[in-house]
Short mmCIF file of C-alpha atoms in Angstrom, two decimals:
data_model
loop_
_atom_site.label_atom_id
_atom_site.label_comp_id
_atom_site.label_asym_id
_atom_site.label_seq_id
_atom_site.Cartn_x
_atom_site.Cartn_y
_atom_site.Cartn_z
CA MET A 1 -0.06 0.05 0.02
CA THR A 2 1.31 3.41 -0.86
CA GLN A 3 0.85 6.40 1.58
CA GLU A 4 -1.53 8.02 -0.78
CA GLU A 5 -3.68 4.80 -0.74
CA PHE A 6 -3.22 4.69 3.05
CA TYR A 7 -4.72 8.27 3.42
CA THR A 8 -7.31 7.94 0.78
CA HIS A 9 -8.67 4.80 2.67
CA LEU A 10 -8.30 6.61 6.07
CA ASP A 11 -10.15 9.57 4.77
CA GLN A 12 -12.93 7.39 3.57
CA LEU A 13 -13.18 5.76 7.07
CA TYR A 14 -13.43 9.18 8.64
CA GLU A 15 -16.18 10.21 6.12
CA ASN A 16 -18.09 6.99 7.18
CA GLY A 17 -17.90 8.02 10.78
CA ASP A 18 -16.95 4.73 12.35
CA PRO A 19 -14.54 5.18 15.19
CA GLN A 20 -14.02 1.58 15.78
CA GLU A 21 -13.11 1.00 12.00
CA ILE A 22 -10.74 3.84 11.95
CA GLU A 23 -8.86 2.48 15.17
CA ARG A 24 -8.96 -1.07 13.72
CA PHE A 25 -7.38 0.08 10.39
CA LEU A 26 -4.57 2.17 12.08
CA LYS A 27 -3.77 -0.57 14.56
CA PHE A 28 -3.59 -3.13 11.67
CA HIS A 29 -1.14 -1.10 9.87
CA ILE A 30 0.93 -0.53 12.95
CA ASP A 31 1.06 -4.17 13.49
CA LEU A 32 1.78 -4.92 9.84
CA TYR A 33 4.43 -2.40 9.23
CA GLN A 34 6.48 -2.93 12.44
CA ASP A 35 6.80 -6.64 11.66
CA GLY A 36 10.48 -7.49 10.78
CA GLU A 37 9.51 -8.94 7.49
CA THR A 38 7.21 -6.19 6.33
CA VAL A 39 8.63 -3.14 7.92
CA ASN A 40 7.67 0.03 5.99
CA ARG A 41 8.83 2.91 8.04
CA PRO A 42 6.96 5.73 6.31
CA LEU A 43 3.63 4.00 6.79
CA LEU A 44 4.40 2.93 10.30
CA ILE A 45 5.11 6.50 11.15
CA ALA A 46 1.88 7.66 9.38
CA ALA A 47 -0.27 5.00 11.18
CA LEU A 48 1.35 5.88 14.59
CA THR A 49 0.94 9.67 14.14
CA GLU A 50 -2.76 9.31 12.81
CA LEU A 51 -3.55 6.89 15.57
CA GLY A 52 -2.06 9.39 18.17
CA ALA A 53 -4.18 12.11 16.72
CA PHE A 54 -7.29 9.91 16.76
CA TYR A 55 -6.64 8.95 20.43
CA ARG A 56 -6.26 12.56 21.40
CA GLU A 57 -9.51 13.49 19.60
CA THR A 58 -11.36 10.59 21.43
CA ASP A 59 -9.77 11.66 24.76
CA ARG A 60 -7.51 8.65 25.13
CA LEU A 61 -4.67 10.78 26.05
CA GLU A 62 -2.34 8.23 27.51
CA ASP A 63 -2.76 6.06 24.37
CA SER A 64 -2.15 9.24 22.26
CA ALA A 65 1.07 10.14 23.99
CA ALA A 66 2.40 6.34 23.60
CA CYS A 67 1.60 6.46 19.80
CA LEU A 68 3.24 9.84 19.30
CA GLU A 69 6.35 9.01 21.30
CA LYS A 70 6.77 5.97 19.22
CA ALA A 71 6.38 8.02 16.08
CA LEU A 72 9.08 10.30 17.31
CA THR A 73 11.46 7.42 17.83
CA TRP A 74 10.82 6.24 14.27
CA ILE A 75 11.04 9.79 12.76
CA ALA A 76 14.45 10.16 14.42
CA ILE A 77 15.71 7.03 12.98
CA VAL A 78 14.28 7.60 9.47
CA LYS A 79 14.43 11.44 9.02
CA GLY A 80 16.45 12.64 11.92
CA LYS A 81 15.71 14.72 15.06
CA ASP A 82 16.53 17.90 12.90
CA SER A 83 13.70 17.11 10.40
CA MET A 84 10.50 19.08 9.70
CA ALA A 85 8.53 15.78 10.24
CA TYR A 86 10.08 15.62 13.72
CA ALA A 87 9.12 19.22 14.52
CA THR A 88 5.51 18.61 13.36
CA THR A 89 5.23 15.53 15.45
CA LEU A 90 6.69 17.33 18.54
CA ASN A 91 3.83 19.79 18.09
CA ASN A 92 1.33 17.08 17.95
CA THR A 93 2.76 15.40 20.97
CA ALA A 94 2.71 18.79 22.81
CA MET A 95 -1.05 19.14 22.03
CA THR A 96 -1.68 15.73 23.84
CA TYR A 97 0.60 16.71 26.79
CA ARG A 98 -1.33 20.04 26.99
CA ASN A 99 -4.60 18.09 27.17
CA MET A 100 -3.12 15.97 29.87
CA GLN A 101 -2.14 19.19 31.76
CA LYS A 102 1.54 18.09 31.62
CA TYR A 103 2.51 21.65 30.78
CA GLU A 104 6.37 21.33 31.29
CA GLU A 105 6.40 18.26 28.77
CA ALA A 106 4.29 20.31 26.30
CA LYS A 107 6.58 23.45 26.56
CA ALA A 108 9.68 21.23 26.08
CA CYS A 109 8.22 19.77 22.85
CA LEU A 110 6.97 23.15 21.64
CA THR A 111 10.36 24.87 22.40
CA ALA A 112 12.15 22.13 20.47
CA ALA A 113 9.65 22.35 17.53
CA ARG A 114 9.86 26.07 17.36
CA LYS A 115 13.68 25.99 17.32
CA LEU A 116 13.60 23.39 14.40
CA PHE A 117 11.16 25.45 12.33
CA GLU A 118 13.42 28.51 12.93
CA ASN A 119 16.60 26.57 12.11
CA HIS A 120 14.90 25.55 8.79
CA GLY A 121 13.76 29.28 8.04
CA GLU A 122 10.19 28.06 8.16
CA THR A 123 8.94 31.05 10.41
CA LYS A 124 6.14 31.91 7.91
CA HIS A 125 4.73 28.52 7.66
CA PRO A 126 1.25 27.57 9.07
CA LEU A 127 2.69 24.67 11.03
CA TYR A 128 5.08 27.13 12.84
CA ALA A 129 2.05 29.33 13.53
CA SER A 130 0.38 26.19 15.07
CA VAL A 131 3.44 25.72 17.34
CA LEU A 132 3.27 29.18 18.56
CA ASN A 133 -0.51 28.88 19.01
CA THR A 134 -0.10 25.63 21.07
CA LEU A 135 2.59 27.33 23.13
CA ALA A 136 0.46 30.42 23.71
CA LEU A 137 -2.45 28.24 24.97
CA THR A 138 -0.14 26.38 27.14
CA TYR A 139 1.11 29.56 28.83
CA MET A 140 -2.48 30.73 29.17
CA ASP A 141 -3.43 27.52 30.80
CA GLU A 142 -0.62 28.20 33.33
CA GLY A 143 -2.09 31.64 33.89
CA LYS A 144 0.67 33.39 32.13
CA LYS A 145 -1.70 35.49 29.89
CA ASP A 146 0.68 38.01 28.62
CA GLU A 147 3.13 35.64 27.28
CA GLY A 148 0.19 33.78 25.73
CA ILE A 149 -1.32 36.74 24.01
CA GLU A 150 2.03 37.85 22.42
CA LEU A 151 2.31 34.44 20.91
CA LEU A 152 -1.10 34.28 19.77
CA GLU A 153 -0.60 37.55 18.02
CA LYS A 154 2.45 36.29 16.26
CA SER A 155 0.45 33.21 15.13
CA LEU A 156 -2.40 35.19 13.92
CA GLU A 157 -0.04 37.38 11.83
CA ILE A 158 1.55 34.38 10.28
CA MET A 159 -1.87 33.03 9.43
CA ASN A 160 -3.06 36.34 8.10
CA ASN A 161 -0.11 36.55 5.74
CA GLN A 162 -0.93 33.05 4.17
CA THR A 163 -1.77 32.93 0.47
CA ASP A 164 -2.22 29.56 -1.16
CA ARG A 165 -0.09 27.36 1.16
#
């Protein structure tokens, strides 16, 4: 299965609205692609990150964190800890930690993701805006409203300057 086929099928499952089937599909692919004989690292990473996001949206936060942490491990192996894929997954992991009220862990992920975006010169990218937004919300959750508002304004500025990205 190609990544395009994987995402097309997953999109169809979401369209059908059956959460059990979505979870079954993602877990099947994780089991399949981490098998020593059929290892397909890009699809394994895709399945792990998608299942992590699915679990976050269904409020299974411990499961979400576990999937996203495994995805980070694989991304580090396949693409490196300095990759944009790693930065994006750090942001997703931070969202889960924020929902778990693990603010220090969330901020550590977001700080690392922010630095990666900056090192890659991607400070105008919508995903960089997402990192700033998540960091802002984390600060606000901690009662640090001024820091949060400043970051929200930076995030909004980036998003307002988007054209056809």
